[in-house]
Amino acid sequence: MMENFNYYNPVKIVFGKKKEKEIGSVLKEENVGSVLLIYGKGSVKRSGVYDRVIKCLKEADIKITEYGGIKSNPLVRDADLAARLAIEKGCEAVLALGGGSVMDSAKAIAAAADMNCSAWDFFTGTEITGALPVYNIVTLAATASEMNCGFVLTNEETGEKLGMGNPLLYPRISILNPQLTETVPPDYTAYSAVDILAHVLEGYLTRDTGPDLMNRFAESIIKTVMETTEVILKEPHNYDARGEFMWAATMALNGTLGKGTGGASSPNHMIEHGVSAVLDIAHGAGLAILMPAWMEWYYKKNLPQFERLSREIFGLESGEEGIKALKSWFQKIGAPVSFKDIGVGEERLEELADKALKQGECWGMDKMYPRESILEILRLAL
Amino acid sequence: MMENFNYYNPVKIVFGKKKEKEIGSVLKEENVGSVLLIYGKGSVKRSGVYDRVIKCLKEADIKITEYGGIKSNPLVRDADLAARLAIEKGCEAVLALGGGSVMDSAKAIAAAADMNCSAWDFFTGTEITGALPVYNIVTLAATASEMNCGFVLTNEETGEKLGMGNPLLYPRISILNPQLTETVPPDYTAYSAVDILAHVLEGYLTRDTGPDLMNRFAESIIKTVMETTEVILKEPHNYDARGEFMWAATMALNGTLGKGTGGASSPNHMIEHGVSAVLDIAHGAGLAILMPAWMEWYYKKNLPQFERLSREIFGLESGEEGIKALKSWFQKIGAPVSFKDIGVGEERLEELADKALKQGECWGMDKMYPRESILEILRLAL
């Protein structure tokens, strides 16, 4: 079945070596005179990219206001403090220097600053009606936040980690230089690979069989990510592998996949956001633990797609064999594949299920995954 | 090698059954009160879609000015007359109802009307600095003009058929309803398939081997187009096949393919535009004649990609076998594969080569394909 769909993605991508050095001229051309520069917990300073970006912005006479320290599961509190700062200093745009958490925060900050409200309001009924323009310099390839209009935030007070999207939040321009990802440590490269595969596989495995073009695009990304991950782990300075990995990450969640397909959902992301709202683990690590369990629980409900995965990616026959092969690959690249691997026992599962349910309500998924099903999946991940 | 690249495509796609009925509300939402409606030589009237569109526009109180009769190799003269009409009637936008020729014309008209000049000026030094917004209702899937910023025009006076592009010419919104392509006759379905394959294969076969993701996307489109063409020719009312075919056509030339690849060129389109400027044949028919000849002439210069094509698409080994298989497939779907098939002899080749060279100059390709090489390729197509 070819379902009806809409497609729209106005993000400009500037991809290549040393491209972060163009940020000054990029912002100048966009008539941005004053920018809120946000970043994470210091890796951009250690790698030197922070200094280069500051230098470029100064050379272009762009006024800089800084907000650093964004967490890897980014917090509402940081978004709100940064938005307030942007208002006070009259920033005309938000520039994210970092990975998914920083880029996600940029969107929340851009809307909260423009609308003079808390970023959490957007999860409690306030519609996003405006946002400052967002620019990104990407230092970690995984979430595709650089080319979509979604974001995820964690509310420390309520213990919730929730996601949403709005077309007003598409970044204006994202600069992708694969060289900047060279400082990502091997474990986070593996988690990123799992996250990208999850973005592709959730749609691929939950939808109806057709259309074939979308299946083939999905398989193209899966193969490329698996191949380039192995190269990067062996040769961290292989630019071509990092480049393909980075663009594959963007294509995995920029709206290209899944056009015309029906019925797709994201149960693993739903449950994982619940998990990483409670346990302080990397999103990709959580997915590596959950996905094989979910696949085992789910595969008979959509056998043709699981058999296709087995055949096209692993050259195997049964759906079950493909699940095992994927799990082995996660282990091969150094990702955890069970709660045991990260020292979490059965006593935490009820709490994790509650948080996942909350995430599901936010996405409208609760009915498809009642608490009992979530608990079954979590148990399979022990 | 992963080369640097930019990516930007702001076109909104509305895809699905009966979606042309939304044109009134679409234009209303865009604050368009008066539109120049352009179309071809009458197939839209015979099929009934013209009446439906007029009805929708009237119900939305949108003022309609019409210009029909756009040729399948669209003419500068028509673009200029239509642009003048748009200026006289104060049209705020151009709405194309048709296939590639009508959508290409819409871009030229939109710029010429906004800049109050001739569309041919854009090929003789005038830079495009503005254009009316362009909207499309697509009735033939082939050129991807609905989602790129390029156009091709023929100048009857000089006998030239030239192409160009400008980011200001991206359509605002394109409506794609696969049902509207049901009136395309089988031969034009075949020519469209060849055109789409050419868009993919020219880049695929002329570039360096990597990156793999782009090779895989290209192969995904090739496989889908070949499969769905055969289904459509057997079952003209198969909506799913038409839908996949249509979206594959758009993806084949909307800027997705070839990101990060280097060295690609379009020799077949260059030569074919020369050919169809002289012989009044369908663009896709011309490509079906030229491509196997060009492939034979060229394949040893880039053997790895030809071997890859053989292997991935046809399950064959040598580059030569793949070329033969593609040529056979063109014959199978009813496309001509030699000048003989369309009754053209050796005496026309010199003239065709001259026109191709002119096209090559416009694209900056003359040095790669001197007259002698073009003649060799044309002779192989006899």
JSON list of N, CA, C and O in Angstrom, two decimals, chain A residues 1-2 4-10 12-13 15-17 147 211-213 216-217 220 224 227 239-240 244, chain B residues 1-2 4-10 12-13 15-17 147 211-213 216-217 220 224 227 239-240 244 251:
[
{"chain": "A", "resi": 1, "resn": "MET", "atom": "N", "xyz": [0.83, -1.22, 0.00]},
{"chain": "A", "resi": 1, "resn": "MET", "atom": "CA", "xyz": [0.00, 0.00, 0.00]},
{"chain": "A", "resi": 1, "resn": "MET", "atom": "C", "xyz": [0.86, 1.26, 0.00]},
{"chain": "A", "resi": 1, "resn": "MET", "atom": "O", "xyz": [1.78, 1.42, 0.80]},
{"chain": "A", "resi": 2, "resn": "MET", "atom": "N", "xyz": [0.56, 2.16, -0.93]},
{"chain": "A", "resi": 2, "resn": "MET", "atom": "CA", "xyz": [1.20, 3.47, -0.96]},
{"chain": "A", "resi": 2, "resn": "MET", "atom": "C", "xyz": [0.26, 4.45, -0.29]},
{"chain": "A", "resi": 2, "resn": "MET", "atom": "O", "xyz": [-0.78, 4.81, -0.84]},
{"chain": "A", "resi": 4, "resn": "ASN", "atom": "N", "xyz": [-0.94, 8.06, 1.54]},
{"chain": "A", "resi": 4, "resn": "ASN", "atom": "CA", "xyz": [-0.74, 9.50, 1.31]},
{"chain": "A", "resi": 4, "resn": "ASN", "atom": "C", "xyz": [0.33, 10.05, 2.27]},
{"chain": "A", "resi": 4, "resn": "ASN", "atom": "O", "xyz": [0.49, 9.54, 3.38]},
{"chain": "A", "resi": 5, "resn": "PHE", "atom": "N", "xyz": [1.03, 11.06, 1.85]},
{"chain": "A", "resi": 5, "resn": "PHE", "atom": "CA", "xyz": [2.00, 11.69, 2.76]},
{"chain": "A", "resi": 5, "resn": "PHE", "atom": "C", "xyz": [2.30, 13.12, 2.35]},
{"chain": "A", "resi": 5, "resn": "PHE", "atom": "O", "xyz": [2.05, 13.52, 1.21]},
{"chain": "A", "resi": 6, "resn": "ASN", "atom": "N", "xyz": [2.84, 13.87, 3.30]},
{"chain": "A", "resi": 6, "resn": "ASN", "atom": "CA", "xyz": [3.41, 15.19, 3.01]},
{"chain": "A", "resi": 6, "resn": "ASN", "atom": "C", "xyz": [4.90, 15.13, 3.26]},
{"chain": "A", "resi": 6, "resn": "ASN", "atom": "O", "xyz": [5.38, 14.35, 4.09]},
{"chain": "A", "resi": 7, "resn": "TYR", "atom": "N", "xyz": [5.63, 15.94, 2.52]},
{"chain": "A", "resi": 7, "resn": "TYR", "atom": "CA", "xyz": [7.08, 16.01, 2.75]},
{"chain": "A", "resi": 7, "resn": "TYR", "atom": "C", "xyz": [7.50, 17.47, 2.70]},
{"chain": "A", "resi": 7, "resn": "TYR", "atom": "O", "xyz": [7.10, 18.20, 1.81]},
{"chain": "A", "resi": 8, "resn": "TYR", "atom": "N", "xyz": [8.32, 17.84, 3.66]},
{"chain": "A", "resi": 8, "resn": "TYR", "atom": "CA", "xyz": [8.84, 19.21, 3.69]},
{"chain": "A", "resi": 8, "resn": "TYR", "atom": "C", "xyz": [10.04, 19.24, 4.61]},
{"chain": "A", "resi": 8, "resn": "TYR", "atom": "O", "xyz": [9.96, 18.77, 5.75]},
{"chain": "A", "resi": 9, "resn": "ASN", "atom": "N", "xyz": [11.16, 19.72, 4.12]},
{"chain": "A", "resi": 9, "resn": "ASN", "atom": "CA", "xyz": [12.34, 19.86, 4.96]},
{"chain": "A", "resi": 9, "resn": "ASN", "atom": "C", "xyz": [13.24, 20.96, 4.40]},
{"chain": "A", "resi": 9, "resn": "ASN", "atom": "O", "xyz": [13.98, 20.75, 3.44]},
{"chain": "A", "resi": 10, "resn": "PRO", "atom": "N", "xyz": [13.16, 22.14, 4.98]},
{"chain": "A", "resi": 10, "resn": "PRO", "atom": "CA", "xyz": [13.86, 23.30, 4.42]},
{"chain": "A", "resi": 10, "resn": "PRO", "atom": "C", "xyz": [15.27, 23.52, 4.95]},
{"chain": "A", "resi": 10, "resn": "PRO", "atom": "O", "xyz": [15.88, 24.55, 4.65]},
{"chain": "A", "resi": 12, "resn": "LYS", "atom": "N", "xyz": [19.11, 23.80, 5.40]},
{"chain": "A", "resi": 12, "resn": "LYS", "atom": "CA", "xyz": [20.28, 23.85, 4.52]},
{"chain": "A", "resi": 12, "resn": "LYS", "atom": "C", "xyz": [21.44, 23.11, 5.19]},
{"chain": "A", "resi": 12, "resn": "LYS", "atom": "O", "xyz": [21.76, 23.38, 6.35]},
{"chain": "A", "resi": 13, "resn": "ILE", "atom": "N", "xyz": [22.06, 22.21, 4.45]},
{"chain": "A", "resi": 13, "resn": "ILE", "atom": "CA", "xyz": [23.19, 21.45, 4.96]},
{"chain": "A", "resi": 13, "resn": "ILE", "atom": "C", "xyz": [24.48, 21.94, 4.29]},
{"chain": "A", "resi": 13, "resn": "ILE", "atom": "O", "xyz": [24.53, 22.08, 3.07]},
{"chain": "A", "resi": 15, "resn": "PHE", "atom": "N", "xyz": [28.18, 20.58, 4.24]},
{"chain": "A", "resi": 15, "resn": "PHE", "atom": "CA", "xyz": [28.85, 19.35, 4.66]},
{"chain": "A", "resi": 15, "resn": "PHE", "atom": "C", "xyz": [30.29, 19.33, 4.14]},
{"chain": "A", "resi": 15, "resn": "PHE", "atom": "O", "xyz": [30.53, 19.51, 2.95]},
{"chain": "A", "resi": 16, "resn": "GLY", "atom": "N", "xyz": [31.25, 19.09, 5.04]},
{"chain": "A", "resi": 16, "resn": "GLY", "atom": "CA", "xyz": [32.61, 18.88, 4.55]},
{"chain": "A", "resi": 16, "resn": "GLY", "atom": "C", "xyz": [33.69, 19.31, 5.52]},
{"chain": "A", "resi": 16, "resn": "GLY", "atom": "O", "xyz": [33.44, 19.83, 6.62]},
{"chain": "A", "resi": 17, "resn": "LYS", "atom": "N", "xyz": [34.89, 19.06, 5.09]},
{"chain": "A", "resi": 17, "resn": "LYS", "atom": "CA", "xyz": [36.08, 19.36, 5.88]},
{"chain": "A", "resi": 17, "resn": "LYS", "atom": "C", "xyz": [36.17, 20.83, 6.25]},
{"chain": "A", "resi": 17, "resn": "LYS", "atom": "O", "xyz": [36.02, 21.69, 5.38]},
{"chain": "A", "resi": 147, "resn": "MET", "atom": "N", "xyz": [18.71, 17.99, 11.13]},
{"chain": "A", "resi": 147, "resn": "MET", "atom": "CA", "xyz": [17.88, 18.10, 9.93]},
{"chain": "A", "resi": 147, "resn": "MET", "atom": "C", "xyz": [16.45, 17.64, 10.17]},
{"chain": "A", "resi": 147, "resn": "MET", "atom": "O", "xyz": [15.78, 17.18, 9.25]},
{"chain": "A", "resi": 211, "resn": "PRO", "atom": "N", "xyz": [6.00, 0.52, 0.71]},
{"chain": "A", "resi": 211, "resn": "PRO", "atom": "CA", "xyz": [6.58, 0.37, -0.62]},
{"chain": "A", "resi": 211, "resn": "PRO", "atom": "C", "xyz": [8.05, -0.08, -0.57]},
{"chain": "A", "resi": 211, "resn": "PRO", "atom": "O", "xyz": [8.76, 0.20, 0.38]},
{"chain": "A", "resi": 212, "resn": "ASP", "atom": "N", "xyz": [8.44, -0.75, -1.62]},
{"chain": "A", "resi": 212, "resn": "ASP", "atom": "CA", "xyz": [9.79, -1.29, -1.66]},
{"chain": "A", "resi": 212, "resn": "ASP", "atom": "C", "xyz": [10.88, -0.23, -1.67]},
{"chain": "A", "resi": 212, "resn": "ASP", "atom": "O", "xyz": [11.97, -0.45, -1.14]},
{"chain": "A", "resi": 213, "resn": "LEU", "atom": "N", "xyz": [10.63, 0.91, -2.29]},
{"chain": "A", "resi": 213, "resn": "LEU", "atom": "CA", "xyz": [11.66, 1.95, -2.35]},
{"chain": "A", "resi": 213, "resn": "LEU", "atom": "C", "xyz": [12.09, 2.34, -0.94]},
{"chain": "A", "resi": 213, "resn": "LEU", "atom": "O", "xyz": [13.28, 2.50, -0.66]},
{"chain": "A", "resi": 216, "resn": "ARG", "atom": "N", "xyz": [14.16, -0.33, 0.64]},
{"chain": "A", "resi": 216, "resn": "ARG", "atom": "CA", "xyz": [15.51, -0.34, 0.07]},
{"chain": "A", "resi": 216, "resn": "ARG", "atom": "C", "xyz": [16.35, 0.81, 0.61]},
{"chain": "A", "resi": 216, "resn": "ARG", "atom": "O", "xyz": [17.55, 0.64, 0.87]},
{"chain": "A", "resi": 217, "resn": "PHE", "atom": "N", "xyz": [15.75, 1.98, 0.73]},
{"chain": "A", "resi": 217, "resn": "PHE", "atom": "CA", "xyz": [16.49, 3.10, 1.33]},
{"chain": "A", "resi": 217, "resn": "PHE", "atom": "C", "xyz": [16.90, 2.75, 2.76]},
{"chain": "A", "resi": 217, "resn": "PHE", "atom": "O", "xyz": [18.02, 3.02, 3.19]},
{"chain": "A", "resi": 220, "resn": "SER", "atom": "N", "xyz": [19.73, 0.40, 2.71]},
{"chain": "A", "resi": 220, "resn": "SER", "atom": "CA", "xyz": [20.94, 1.12, 2.30]},
{"chain": "A", "resi": 220, "resn": "SER", "atom": "C", "xyz": [21.61, 1.79, 3.50]},
{"chain": "A", "resi": 220, "resn": "SER", "atom": "O", "xyz": [22.83, 1.73, 3.67]},
{"chain": "A", "resi": 224, "resn": "THR", "atom": "N", "xyz": [25.21, 0.70, 5.33]},
{"chain": "A", "resi": 224, "resn": "THR", "atom": "CA", "xyz": [26.26, 1.72, 5.39]},
{"chain": "A", "resi": 224, "resn": "THR", "atom": "C", "xyz": [26.69, 1.99, 6.83]},
{"chain": "A", "resi": 224, "resn": "THR", "atom": "O", "xyz": [27.88, 2.10, 7.13]},
{"chain": "A", "resi": 227, "resn": "GLU", "atom": "N", "xyz": [28.73, -1.07, 8.17]},
{"chain": "A", "resi": 227, "resn": "GLU", "atom": "CA", "xyz": [30.07, -1.13, 7.58]},
{"chain": "A", "resi": 227, "resn": "GLU", "atom": "C", "xyz": [30.97, -0.03, 8.10]},
{"chain": "A", "resi": 227, "resn": "GLU", "atom": "O", "xyz": [32.12, -0.26, 8.47]},
{"chain": "A", "resi": 239, "resn": "TYR", "atom": "N", "xyz": [38.41, 9.47, 7.30]},
{"chain": "A", "resi": 239, "resn": "TYR", "atom": "CA", "xyz": [37.45, 10.55, 7.02]},
{"chain": "A", "resi": 239, "resn": "TYR", "atom": "C", "xyz": [36.25, 10.07, 6.20]},
{"chain": "A", "resi": 239, "resn": "TYR", "atom": "O", "xyz": [35.11, 10.43, 6.48]},
{"chain": "A", "resi": 240, "resn": "ASP", "atom": "N", "xyz": [36.52, 9.26, 5.19]},
{"chain": "A", "resi": 240, "resn": "ASP", "atom": "CA", "xyz": [35.43, 8.82, 4.31]},
{"chain": "A", "resi": 240, "resn": "ASP", "atom": "C", "xyz": [34.39, 8.00, 5.09]},
{"chain": "A", "resi": 240, "resn": "ASP", "atom": "O", "xyz": [33.18, 8.19, 4.91]},
{"chain": "A", "resi": 244, "resn": "GLU", "atom": "N", "xyz": [30.50, 9.12, 5.58]},
{"chain": "A", "resi": 244, "resn": "GLU", "atom": "CA", "xyz": [29.33, 8.30, 5.22]},
{"chain": "A", "resi": 244, "resn": "GLU", "atom": "C", "xyz": [28.45, 8.03, 6.43]},
{"chain": "A", "resi": 244, "resn": "GLU", "atom": "O", "xyz": [27.22, 8.08, 6.36]},
{"chain": "B", "resi": 1, "resn": "MET", "atom": "N", "xyz": [36.03, 8.37, -1.74]},
{"chain": "B", "resi": 1, "resn": "MET", "atom": "CA", "xyz": [36.18, 9.76, -1.30]},
{"chain": "B", "resi": 1, "resn": "MET", "atom": "C", "xyz": [34.83, 10.39, -0.97]},
{"chain": "B", "resi": 1, "resn": "MET", "atom": "O", "xyz": [33.89, 10.32, -1.76]},
{"chain": "B", "resi": 2, "resn": "MET", "atom": "N", "xyz": [34.74, 11.00, 0.19]},
{"chain": "B", "resi": 2, "resn": "MET", "atom": "CA", "xyz": [33.54, 11.75, 0.56]},
{"chain": "B", "resi": 2, "resn": "MET", "atom": "C", "xyz": [33.83, 13.22, 0.28]},
{"chain": "B", "resi": 2, "resn": "MET", "atom": "O", "xyz": [34.60, 13.85, 0.99]},
{"chain": "B", "resi": 4, "resn": "ASN", "atom": "N", "xyz": [33.00, 17.32, -0.25]},
{"chain": "B", "resi": 4, "resn": "ASN", "atom": "CA", "xyz": [32.15, 18.33, 0.38]},
{"chain": "B", "resi": 4, "resn": "ASN", "atom": "C", "xyz": [30.88, 18.55, -0.46]},
{"chain": "B", "resi": 4, "resn": "ASN", "atom": "O", "xyz": [30.91, 18.39, -1.68]},
{"chain": "B", "resi": 5, "resn": "PHE", "atom": "N", "xyz": [29.81, 18.92, 0.20]},
{"chain": "B", "resi": 5, "resn": "PHE", "atom": "CA", "xyz": [28.59, 19.25, -0.56]},
{"chain": "B", "resi": 5, "resn": "PHE", "atom": "C", "xyz": [27.66, 20.16, 0.25]},
{"chain": "B", "resi": 5, "resn": "PHE", "atom": "O", "xyz": [27.79, 20.27, 1.47]},
{"chain": "B", "resi": 6, "resn": "ASN", "atom": "N", "xyz": [26.75, 20.80, -0.48]},
{"chain": "B", "resi": 6, "resn": "ASN", "atom": "CA", "xyz": [25.66, 21.54, 0.15]},
{"chain": "B", "resi": 6, "resn": "ASN", "atom": "C", "xyz": [24.36, 20.84, -0.22]},
{"chain": "B", "resi": 6, "resn": "ASN", "atom": "O", "xyz": [24.26, 20.21, -1.27]},
{"chain": "B", "resi": 7, "resn": "TYR", "atom": "N", "xyz": [23.40, 20.92, 0.67]},
{"chain": "B", "resi": 7, "resn": "TYR", "atom": "CA", "xyz": [22.08, 20.36, 0.36]},
{"chain": "B", "resi": 7, "resn": "TYR", "atom": "C", "xyz": [21.01, 21.35, 0.81]},
{"chain": "B", "resi": 7, "resn": "TYR", "atom": "O", "xyz": [21.09, 21.88, 1.92]},
{"chain": "B", "resi": 8, "resn": "TYR", "atom": "N", "xyz": [20.05, 21.56, -0.06]},
{"chain": "B", "resi": 8, "resn": "TYR", "atom": "CA", "xyz": [18.93, 22.44, 0.28]},
{"chain": "B", "resi": 8, "resn": "TYR", "atom": "C", "xyz": [17.79, 22.14, -0.67]},
{"chain": "B", "resi": 8, "resn": "TYR", "atom": "O", "xyz": [18.00, 22.14, -1.89]},
{"chain": "B", "resi": 9, "resn": "ASN", "atom": "N", "xyz": [16.63, 21.86, -0.17]},
{"chain": "B", "resi": 9, "resn": "ASN", "atom": "CA", "xyz": [15.46, 21.65, -1.01]},
{"chain": "B", "resi": 9, "resn": "ASN", "atom": "C", "xyz": [14.19, 21.96, -0.21]},
{"chain": "B", "resi": 9, "resn": "ASN", "atom": "O", "xyz": [13.73, 21.15, 0.59]},
{"chain": "B", "resi": 10, "resn": "PRO", "atom": "N", "xyz": [13.65, 23.16, -0.40]},
{"chain": "B", "resi": 10, "resn": "PRO", "atom": "CA", "xyz": [12.52, 23.61, 0.43]},
{"chain": "B", "resi": 10, "resn": "PRO", "atom": "C", "xyz": [11.14, 23.26, -0.12]},
{"chain": "B", "resi": 10, "resn": "PRO", "atom": "O", "xyz": [10.14, 23.72, 0.42]},
{"chain": "B", "resi": 12, "resn": "LYS", "atom": "N", "xyz": [7.61, 21.77, -0.78]},
{"chain": "B", "resi": 12, "resn": "LYS", "atom": "CA", "xyz": [6.63, 20.98, -0.02]},
{"chain": "B", "resi": 12, "resn": "LYS", "atom": "C", "xyz": [5.93, 20.03, -0.97]},
{"chain": "B", "resi": 12, "resn": "LYS", "atom": "O", "xyz": [5.43, 20.45, -2.01]},
{"chain": "B", "resi": 13, "resn": "ILE", "atom": "N", "xyz": [5.89, 18.75, -0.59]},
{"chain": "B", "resi": 13, "resn": "ILE", "atom": "CA", "xyz": [5.22, 17.74, -1.39]},
{"chain": "B", "resi": 13, "resn": "ILE", "atom": "C", "xyz": [3.91, 17.34, -0.70]},
{"chain": "B", "resi": 13, "resn": "ILE", "atom": "O", "xyz": [3.90, 17.06, 0.50]},
{"chain": "B", "resi": 15, "resn": "PHE", "atom": "N", "xyz": [1.33, 14.42, -1.36]},
{"chain": "B", "resi": 15, "resn": "PHE", "atom": "CA", "xyz": [1.30, 13.21, -2.19]},
{"chain": "B", "resi": 15, "resn": "PHE", "atom": "C", "xyz": [0.10, 12.35, -1.83]},
{"chain": "B", "resi": 15, "resn": "PHE", "atom": "O", "xyz": [-0.11, 12.02, -0.66]},
{"chain": "B", "resi": 16, "resn": "GLY", "atom": "N", "xyz": [-0.69, 11.96, -2.83]},
{"chain": "B", "resi": 16, "resn": "GLY", "atom": "CA", "xyz": [-1.74, 11.00, -2.53]},
{"chain": "B", "resi": 16, "resn": "GLY", "atom": "C", "xyz": [-2.96, 11.11, -3.41]},
{"chain": "B", "resi": 16, "resn": "GLY", "atom": "O", "xyz": [-3.08, 12.00, -4.26]},
{"chain": "B", "resi": 17, "resn": "LYS", "atom": "N", "xyz": [-3.87, 10.21, -3.17]},
{"chain": "B", "resi": 17, "resn": "LYS", "atom": "CA", "xyz": [-5.10, 10.11, -3.95]},
{"chain": "B", "resi": 17, "resn": "LYS", "atom": "C", "xyz": [-5.92, 11.40, -3.86]},
{"chain": "B", "resi": 17, "resn": "LYS", "atom": "O", "xyz": [-6.13, 11.92, -2.76]},
{"chain": "B", "resi": 147, "resn": "MET", "atom": "N", "xyz": [10.30, 18.90, -7.94]},
{"chain": "B", "resi": 147, "resn": "MET", "atom": "CA", "xyz": [11.07, 19.04, -6.70]},
{"chain": "B", "resi": 147, "resn": "MET", "atom": "C", "xyz": [12.53, 19.41, -6.95]},
{"chain": "B", "resi": 147, "resn": "MET", "atom": "O", "xyz": [13.41, 19.06, -6.18]},
{"chain": "B", "resi": 211, "resn": "PRO", "atom": "N", "xyz": [30.63, 7.52, -2.29]},
{"chain": "B", "resi": 211, "resn": "PRO", "atom": "CA", "xyz": [30.29, 6.71, -1.12]},
{"chain": "B", "resi": 211, "resn": "PRO", "atom": "C", "xyz": [29.22, 5.65, -1.41]},
{"chain": "B", "resi": 211, "resn": "PRO", "atom": "O", "xyz": [28.39, 5.83, -2.27]},
{"chain": "B", "resi": 212, "resn": "ASP", "atom": "N", "xyz": [29.28, 4.60, -0.65]},
{"chain": "B", "resi": 212, "resn": "ASP", "atom": "CA", "xyz": [28.37, 3.48, -0.86]},
{"chain": "B", "resi": 212, "resn": "ASP", "atom": "C", "xyz": [26.90, 3.83, -0.63]},
{"chain": "B", "resi": 212, "resn": "ASP", "atom": "O", "xyz": [26.03, 3.29, -1.30]},
{"chain": "B", "resi": 213, "resn": "LEU", "atom": "N", "xyz": [26.63, 4.72, 0.33]},
{"chain": "B", "resi": 213, "resn": "LEU", "atom": "CA", "xyz": [25.24, 5.05, 0.61]},
{"chain": "B", "resi": 213, "resn": "LEU", "atom": "C", "xyz": [24.57, 5.59, -0.65]},
{"chain": "B", "resi": 213, "resn": "LEU", "atom": "O", "xyz": [23.43, 5.24, -0.97]},
{"chain": "B", "resi": 216, "resn": "ARG", "atom": "N", "xyz": [23.93, 2.87, -3.11]},
{"chain": "B", "resi": 216, "resn": "ARG", "atom": "CA", "xyz": [22.80, 2.04, -2.68]},
{"chain": "B", "resi": 216, "resn": "ARG", "atom": "C", "xyz": [21.46, 2.74, -2.92]},
{"chain": "B", "resi": 216, "resn": "ARG", "atom": "O", "xyz": [20.48, 2.11, -3.32]},
{"chain": "B", "resi": 217, "resn": "PHE", "atom": "N", "xyz": [21.40, 4.04, -2.64]},
{"chain": "B", "resi": 217, "resn": "PHE", "atom": "CA", "xyz": [20.17, 4.78, -2.93]},
{"chain": "B", "resi": 217, "resn": "PHE", "atom": "C", "xyz": [19.87, 4.72, -4.42]},
{"chain": "B", "resi": 217, "resn": "PHE", "atom": "O", "xyz": [18.73, 4.54, -4.84]},
{"chain": "B", "resi": 220, "resn": "SER", "atom": "N", "xyz": [18.53, 1.42, -5.31]},
{"chain": "B", "resi": 220, "resn": "SER", "atom": "CA", "xyz": [17.16, 1.30, -4.80]},
{"chain": "B", "resi": 220, "resn": "SER", "atom": "C", "xyz": [16.17, 1.89, -5.79]},
{"chain": "B", "resi": 220, "resn": "SER", "atom": "O", "xyz": [15.12, 1.30, -6.08]},
{"chain": "B", "resi": 224, "resn": "THR", "atom": "N", "xyz": [13.39, -0.20, -8.14]},
{"chain": "B", "resi": 224, "resn": "THR", "atom": "CA", "xyz": [11.98, 0.15, -7.98]},
{"chain": "B", "resi": 224, "resn": "THR", "atom": "C", "xyz": [11.38, 0.60, -9.30]},
{"chain": "B", "resi": 224, "resn": "THR", "atom": "O", "xyz": [10.25, 0.21, -9.65]},
{"chain": "B", "resi": 227, "resn": "GLU", "atom": "N", "xyz": [10.96, -2.49, -11.65]},
{"chain": "B", "resi": 227, "resn": "GLU", "atom": "CA", "xyz": [9.86, -3.36, -11.21]},
{"chain": "B", "resi": 227, "resn": "GLU", "atom": "C", "xyz": [8.49, -2.73, -11.45]},
{"chain": "B", "resi": 227, "resn": "GLU", "atom": "O", "xyz": [7.58, -3.37, -11.97]},
{"chain": "B", "resi": 239, "resn": "TYR", "atom": "N", "xyz": [-2.50, 1.29, -8.43]},
{"chain": "B", "resi": 239, "resn": "TYR", "atom": "CA", "xyz": [-2.16, 2.55, -7.76]},
{"chain": "B", "resi": 239, "resn": "TYR", "atom": "C", "xyz": [-0.82, 2.48, -7.03]},
{"chain": "B", "resi": 239, "resn": "TYR", "atom": "O", "xyz": [-0.02, 3.42, -7.09]},
{"chain": "B", "resi": 240, "resn": "ASP", "atom": "N", "xyz": [-0.59, 1.36, -6.33]},
{"chain": "B", "resi": 240, "resn": "ASP", "atom": "CA", "xyz": [0.65, 1.26, -5.55]},
{"chain": "B", "resi": 240, "resn": "ASP", "atom": "C", "xyz": [1.88, 1.33, -6.45]},
{"chain": "B", "resi": 240, "resn": "ASP", "atom": "O", "xyz": [2.85, 2.01, -6.13]},
{"chain": "B", "resi": 244, "resn": "GLU", "atom": "N", "xyz": [4.72, 4.28, -6.27]},
{"chain": "B", "resi": 244, "resn": "GLU", "atom": "CA", "xyz": [6.16, 4.05, -6.08]},
{"chain": "B", "resi": 244, "resn": "GLU", "atom": "C", "xyz": [6.96, 4.62, -7.24]},
{"chain": "B", "resi": 244, "resn": "GLU", "atom": "O", "xyz": [8.01, 5.23, -7.06]},
{"chain": "B", "resi": 251, "resn": "MET", "atom": "N", "xyz": [12.49, 11.34, -6.39]},
{"chain": "B", "resi": 251, "resn": "MET", "atom": "CA", "xyz": [13.73, 11.14, -5.63]},
{"chain": "B", "resi": 251, "resn": "MET", "atom": "C", "xyz": [14.95, 11.02, -6.55]},
{"chain": "B", "resi": 251, "resn": "MET", "atom": "O", "xyz": [16.08, 11.26, -6.14]}
]
